[in-house]
Amino acid sequence: MSREDPDVIDSVEKAFRLLQSFSAERPAMTVSGAAAATGLTRATARRILLTLERLGFAETDGREFRLTPGVLRLGYGYLAALPFWEHAQPHLRALSDELREASSMATLDGGEIVYVVRVPASRSMTITLNVGSRLPAYPTSMGRVLLAALPDAELESYLDRTELERLTSHTITDRAELRAELQRVREQGYAVVDGEREEGVRSAAAPVRGSAGQVLAALNVSANAARVSLSELRTRFVPRLLETAEAITKDIAGLH
Amino acid sequence: MSREDPDVIDSVEKAFRLLQSFSAERPAMTVSGAAAATGLTRATARRILLTLERLGFAETDGREFRLTPGVLRLGYGYLAALPFWEHAQPHLRALSDELREASSMATLDGGEIVYVVRVPASRSMTITLNVGSRLPAYPTSMGRVLLAALPDAELESYLDRTELERLTSHTITDRAELRAELQRVREQGYAVVDGEREEGVRSAAAPVRGSAGQVLAALNVSANAARVSLSELRTRFVPRLLETAEAITKDIAGLH
């Protein structure tokens, strides 16, 4: 690509880097702050911030810049393009209402799962992960469902490049053991994870399929281990989870 | 800004334009398709698509390009930076569960409201507006609350530049009448809109305030007119709406 105007490509990369440097910890930045946060020069940071402002993605009081709600448009094209996105949400809400636990859908992006639909448990007073947030795939039930659906070569390359961190005392960190667990997930058609990412959090996930049978996303239900035993998760949650995944899959097929 | 490397600024603008040209109608585009959709040359469209792919925002099968979940990161910095974002959601869920109607929060961006939190009615089988989606401010209850909070000069400039379209037979399209309604909203501390944007949809909205008393966002409940009378909206929904807005405002203050 260096043949093709590398400066332009470079400036686009810098603009996205700067945009992504805003966060809960850095909701507003001066030109100098943005330069420090991104490693860009003050001149470049200023030029990009003014461009983002002109495009309606940032606003400034003359000193600090903040993002505007305009940036939400940038992810919207992706979500709107998901074939299941609109139709899945009432199903997740019904599942969450019945089981009184949080329900989500996620897709795989590199080695991470990305939440694309999220219905918190109605009683939840601490907000949980939201759309766009990410987790490593290997210790999560949705990640296991999505990894199990990868072609063997892609799965092996994931396993080769991914460090399996011991996040809790339960986390599977042995590649052979994880490979065997993913094989089990393929065979049984769902994944159950018990406190491997976070102590005291259990979850089950199942695949949602496109009309060609390909796995489009994973659907899960998660629960606090103090409220829901592993056997209840398997005997009461998993059957409803599989029915809901099937219903969403049917809705998607109905679109074609 | 023309002194400052206009080419770079221009390329950043083009990259965002191309990114935003993906949609439910255009989930995947070839280089030519992207060029046609954006008015960019094929060479520029190709250069930008390859850059987006390199940055993890797009993927290609060699012919067509699609967005990846990576683009969701772009709006995440904004949402994460909202002081109320995490804390508001359980309150909306509780309000929606109690009233069995959809509840949302929105902020103002130019002349539009942008949804930042959305809890659909549990019975809703048709998906409603989602985070990041936009509506004109003047015919919506949340828009009225946010417009009513503007300094007079900003409100006047909004009224000057905004065409008040007659979206339904109920839409207020007279500037003086809208100004008077916004004054009423300021005085009573909430807005009620009855089918002004969409026939048969009623909603009420109230402001959520920051620790300095400034309006950070609007909270609403909307209902199907066939299910909820205007008097029920005023007597049963509005009091719970105001309590919920107050609870969220208190939570925010508790953060400081």
PDB file of N, CA and C in Angstrom, chain A residues 111-160:
ATOM      1  N   GLY A 111      -9.304 -11.977  18.586  1.00  0.00           N
ATOM      2  CA  GLY A 111      -9.379 -12.919  19.691  1.00  0.00           C
ATOM      3  C   GLY A 111     -10.373 -12.502  20.762  1.00  0.00           C
ATOM      4  N   GLU A 112     -11.193 -11.502  20.460  1.00  0.00           N
ATOM      5  CA  GLU A 112     -12.113 -10.993  21.469  1.00  0.00           C
ATOM      6  C   GLU A 112     -13.561 -11.168  21.038  1.00  0.00           C
ATOM      7  N   ILE A 113     -14.447 -11.296  22.025  1.00  0.00           N
ATOM      8  CA  ILE A 113     -15.869 -11.215  21.718  1.00  0.00           C
ATOM      9  C   ILE A 113     -16.284  -9.757  21.900  1.00  0.00           C
ATOM     10  N   VAL A 114     -17.219  -9.329  21.074  1.00  0.00           N
ATOM     11  CA  VAL A 114     -17.732  -7.959  21.127  1.00  0.00           C
ATOM     12  C   VAL A 114     -19.245  -8.048  21.331  1.00  0.00           C
ATOM     13  N   TYR A 115     -19.730  -7.420  22.384  1.00  0.00           N
ATOM     14  CA  TYR A 115     -21.170  -7.441  22.673  1.00  0.00           C
ATOM     15  C   TYR A 115     -21.917  -6.615  21.639  1.00  0.00           C
ATOM     16  N   VAL A 116     -22.928  -7.223  20.994  1.00  0.00           N
ATOM     17  CA  VAL A 116     -23.736  -6.481  20.007  1.00  0.00           C
ATOM     18  C   VAL A 116     -25.178  -6.291  20.487  1.00  0.00           C
ATOM     19  N   VAL A 117     -25.622  -7.101  21.438  1.00  0.00           N
ATOM     20  CA  VAL A 117     -26.924  -6.901  22.082  1.00  0.00           C
ATOM     21  C   VAL A 117     -26.724  -7.231  23.556  1.00  0.00           C
ATOM     22  N   ARG A 118     -27.359  -6.472  24.424  1.00  0.00           N
ATOM     23  CA  ARG A 118     -27.183  -6.703  25.855  1.00  0.00           C
ATOM     24  C   ARG A 118     -28.478  -6.347  26.586  1.00  0.00           C
ATOM     25  N   VAL A 119     -29.029  -7.305  27.320  1.00  0.00           N
ATOM     26  CA  VAL A 119     -30.189  -7.042  28.173  1.00  0.00           C
ATOM     27  C   VAL A 119     -29.796  -7.376  29.607  1.00  0.00           C
ATOM     28  N   PRO A 120     -29.595  -6.355  30.445  1.00  0.00           N
ATOM     29  CA  PRO A 120     -29.186  -6.642  31.826  1.00  0.00           C
ATOM     30  C   PRO A 120     -30.326  -7.301  32.600  1.00  0.00           C
ATOM     31  N   ALA A 121     -29.976  -8.052  33.657  1.00  0.00           N
ATOM     32  CA  ALA A 121     -31.006  -8.606  34.544  1.00  0.00           C
ATOM     33  C   ALA A 121     -31.797  -7.453  35.132  1.00  0.00           C
ATOM     34  N   SER A 122     -33.105  -7.609  35.202  1.00  0.00           N
ATOM     35  CA  SER A 122     -33.933  -6.467  35.638  1.00  0.00           C
ATOM     36  C   SER A 122     -33.529  -6.004  37.028  1.00  0.00           C
ATOM     37  N   ARG A 123     -33.052  -6.935  37.854  1.00  0.00           N
ATOM     38  CA  ARG A 123     -32.689  -6.523  39.226  1.00  0.00           C
ATOM     39  C   ARG A 123     -31.286  -5.915  39.275  1.00  0.00           C
ATOM     40  N   SER A 124     -30.537  -6.057  38.164  1.00  0.00           N
ATOM     41  CA  SER A 124     -29.139  -5.641  38.236  1.00  0.00           C
ATOM     42  C   SER A 124     -29.034  -4.159  38.565  1.00  0.00           C
ATOM     43  N   MET A 125     -28.334  -3.841  39.601  1.00  0.00           N
ATOM     44  CA  MET A 125     -28.157  -2.438  39.975  1.00  0.00           C
ATOM     45  C   MET A 125     -26.754  -1.976  39.618  1.00  0.00           C
ATOM     46  N   THR A 126     -25.900  -2.911  39.299  1.00  0.00           N
ATOM     47  CA  THR A 126     -24.590  -2.497  38.785  1.00  0.00           C
ATOM     48  C   THR A 126     -24.646  -2.778  37.296  1.00  0.00           C
ATOM     49  N   ILE A 127     -24.307  -1.790  36.526  1.00  0.00           N
ATOM     50  CA  ILE A 127     -24.445  -2.006  35.101  1.00  0.00           C
ATOM     51  C   ILE A 127     -23.317  -2.904  34.635  1.00  0.00           C
ATOM     52  N   THR A 128     -23.674  -3.744  33.713  1.00  0.00           N
ATOM     53  CA  THR A 128     -22.752  -4.751  33.226  1.00  0.00           C
ATOM     54  C   THR A 128     -22.223  -4.277  31.882  1.00  0.00           C
ATOM     55  N   LEU A 129     -21.647  -5.187  31.172  1.00  0.00           N
ATOM     56  CA  LEU A 129     -21.036  -4.834  29.890  1.00  0.00           C
ATOM     57  C   LEU A 129     -22.067  -4.319  28.903  1.00  0.00           C
ATOM     58  N   ASN A 130     -21.646  -3.452  28.060  1.00  0.00           N
ATOM     59  CA  ASN A 130     -22.584  -2.906  27.097  1.00  0.00           C
ATOM     60  C   ASN A 130     -22.131  -3.115  25.667  1.00  0.00           C
ATOM     61  N   VAL A 131     -23.058  -2.786  24.765  1.00  0.00           N
ATOM     62  CA  VAL A 131     -22.784  -2.966  23.347  1.00  0.00           C
ATOM     63  C   VAL A 131     -21.452  -2.307  22.977  1.00  0.00           C
ATOM     64  N   GLY A 132     -20.626  -3.039  22.262  1.00  0.00           N
ATOM     65  CA  GLY A 132     -19.326  -2.511  21.848  1.00  0.00           C
ATOM     66  C   GLY A 132     -18.206  -2.894  22.797  1.00  0.00           C
ATOM     67  N   SER A 133     -18.571  -3.334  24.007  1.00  0.00           N
ATOM     68  CA  SER A 133     -17.484  -3.694  24.926  1.00  0.00           C
ATOM     69  C   SER A 133     -16.977  -5.098  24.582  1.00  0.00           C
ATOM     70  N   ARG A 134     -15.763  -5.372  25.023  1.00  0.00           N
ATOM     71  CA  ARG A 134     -15.037  -6.555  24.545  1.00  0.00           C
ATOM     72  C   ARG A 134     -14.491  -7.381  25.699  1.00  0.00           C
ATOM     73  N   LEU A 135     -14.378  -8.689  25.461  1.00  0.00           N
ATOM     74  CA  LEU A 135     -13.751  -9.592  26.427  1.00  0.00           C
ATOM     75  C   LEU A 135     -12.923 -10.612  25.653  1.00  0.00           C
ATOM     76  N   PRO A 136     -11.903 -11.175  26.297  1.00  0.00           N
ATOM     77  CA  PRO A 136     -11.181 -12.260  25.629  1.00  0.00           C
ATOM     78  C   PRO A 136     -12.133 -13.432  25.375  1.00  0.00           C
ATOM     79  N   ALA A 137     -11.930 -14.147  24.272  1.00  0.00           N
ATOM     80  CA  ALA A 137     -12.872 -15.203  23.882  1.00  0.00           C
ATOM     81  C   ALA A 137     -12.730 -16.472  24.738  1.00  0.00           C
ATOM     82  N   TYR A 138     -11.481 -16.872  25.030  1.00  0.00           N
ATOM     83  CA  TYR A 138     -11.275 -18.233  25.574  1.00  0.00           C
ATOM     84  C   TYR A 138     -11.944 -18.510  26.921  1.00  0.00           C
ATOM     85  N   PRO A 139     -12.088 -17.499  27.849  1.00  0.00           N
ATOM     86  CA  PRO A 139     -12.693 -17.862  29.137  1.00  0.00           C
ATOM     87  C   PRO A 139     -14.182 -17.520  29.235  1.00  0.00           C
ATOM     88  N   THR A 140     -14.840 -17.227  28.103  1.00  0.00           N
ATOM     89  CA  THR A 140     -16.251 -16.840  28.144  1.00  0.00           C
ATOM     90  C   THR A 140     -17.103 -17.843  27.357  1.00  0.00           C
ATOM     91  N   SER A 141     -18.362 -17.978  27.772  1.00  0.00           N
ATOM     92  CA  SER A 141     -19.217 -18.978  27.112  1.00  0.00           C
ATOM     93  C   SER A 141     -19.490 -18.594  25.662  1.00  0.00           C
ATOM     94  N   MET A 142     -19.708 -17.303  25.399  1.00  0.00           N
ATOM     95  CA  MET A 142     -19.948 -16.890  24.006  1.00  0.00           C
ATOM     96  C   MET A 142     -18.685 -17.047  23.179  1.00  0.00           C
ATOM     97  N   GLY A 143     -17.541 -16.742  23.789  1.00  0.00           N
ATOM     98  CA  GLY A 143     -16.276 -16.920  23.081  1.00  0.00           C
ATOM     99  C   GLY A 143     -16.057 -18.380  22.695  1.00  0.00           C
ATOM    100  N   ARG A 144     -16.404 -19.280  23.603  1.00  0.00           N
ATOM    101  CA  ARG A 144     -16.207 -20.717  23.316  1.00  0.00           C
ATOM    102  C   ARG A 144     -17.095 -21.163  22.157  1.00  0.00           C
ATOM    103  N   VAL A 145     -18.346 -20.662  22.139  1.00  0.00           N
ATOM    104  CA  VAL A 145     -19.257 -21.019  21.041  1.00  0.00           C
ATOM    105  C   VAL A 145     -18.712 -20.495  19.715  1.00  0.00           C
ATOM    106  N   LEU A 146     -18.186 -19.281  19.723  1.00  0.00           N
ATOM    107  CA  LEU A 146     -17.687 -18.663  18.487  1.00  0.00           C
ATOM    108  C   LEU A 146     -16.371 -19.307  18.048  1.00  0.00           C
ATOM    109  N   LEU A 147     -15.507 -19.626  19.016  1.00  0.00           N
ATOM    110  CA  LEU A 147     -14.249 -20.309  18.678  1.00  0.00           C
ATOM    111  C   LEU A 147     -14.529 -21.707  18.142  1.00  0.00           C
ATOM    112  N   ALA A 148     -15.520 -22.400  18.738  1.00  0.00           N
ATOM    113  CA  ALA A 148     -15.842 -23.769  18.311  1.00  0.00           C
ATOM    114  C   ALA A 148     -16.343 -23.789  16.872  1.00  0.00           C
ATOM    115  N   ALA A 149     -16.860 -22.640  16.408  1.00  0.00           N
ATOM    116  CA  ALA A 149     -17.403 -22.568  15.047  1.00  0.00           C
ATOM    117  C   ALA A 149     -16.337 -22.223  14.009  1.00  0.00           C
ATOM    118  N   LEU A 150     -15.114 -21.892  14.468  1.00  0.00           N
ATOM    119  CA  LEU A 150     -14.053 -21.520  13.515  1.00  0.00           C
ATOM    120  C   LEU A 150     -13.574 -22.751  12.749  1.00  0.00           C
ATOM    121  N   PRO A 151     -13.162 -22.551  11.497  1.00  0.00           N
ATOM    122  CA  PRO A 151     -12.465 -23.634  10.793  1.00  0.00           C
ATOM    123  C   PRO A 151     -11.216 -24.017  11.598  1.00  0.00           C
ATOM    124  N   ASP A 152     -10.847 -25.300  11.528  1.00  0.00           N
ATOM    125  CA  ASP A 152      -9.726 -25.778  12.359  1.00  0.00           C
ATOM    126  C   ASP A 152      -8.478 -24.910  12.227  1.00  0.00           C
ATOM    127  N   ALA A 153      -8.143 -24.517  10.988  1.00  0.00           N
ATOM    128  CA  ALA A 153      -6.908 -23.745  10.771  1.00  0.00           C
ATOM    129  C   ALA A 153      -6.973 -22.413  11.533  1.00  0.00           C
ATOM    130  N   GLU A 154      -8.146 -21.761  11.453  1.00  0.00           N
ATOM    131  CA  GLU A 154      -8.282 -20.471  12.152  1.00  0.00           C
ATOM    132  C   GLU A 154      -8.230 -20.668  13.661  1.00  0.00           C
ATOM    133  N   LEU A 155      -8.844 -21.752  14.132  1.00  0.00           N
ATOM    134  CA  LEU A 155      -8.819 -22.032  15.567  1.00  0.00           C
ATOM    135  C   LEU A 155      -7.382 -22.268  16.025  1.00  0.00           C
ATOM    136  N   GLU A 156      -6.633 -23.055  15.245  1.00  0.00           N
ATOM    137  CA  GLU A 156      -5.237 -23.317  15.620  1.00  0.00           C
ATOM    138  C   GLU A 156      -4.435 -22.031  15.656  1.00  0.00           C
ATOM    139  N   SER A 157      -4.681 -21.131  14.688  1.00  0.00           N
ATOM    140  CA  SER A 157      -3.895 -19.886  14.682  1.00  0.00           C
ATOM    141  C   SER A 157      -4.297 -19.020  15.881  1.00  0.00           C
ATOM    142  N   TYR A 158      -5.588 -19.079  16.256  1.00  0.00           N
ATOM    143  CA  TYR A 158      -6.008 -18.374  17.482  1.00  0.00           C
ATOM    144  C   TYR A 158      -5.264 -18.941  18.695  1.00  0.00           C
ATOM    145  N   LEU A 159      -5.246 -20.278  18.787  1.00  0.00           N
ATOM    146  CA  LEU A 159      -4.606 -20.922  19.943  1.00  0.00           C
ATOM    147  C   LEU A 159      -3.107 -20.628  19.966  1.00  0.00           C
ATOM    148  N   ASP A 160      -2.497 -20.564  18.773  1.00  0.00           N
ATOM    149  CA  ASP A 160      -1.058 -20.280  18.706  1.00  0.00           C
ATOM    150  C   ASP A 160      -0.740 -18.876  19.194  1.00  0.00           C
TER     151      ASP A 160
END
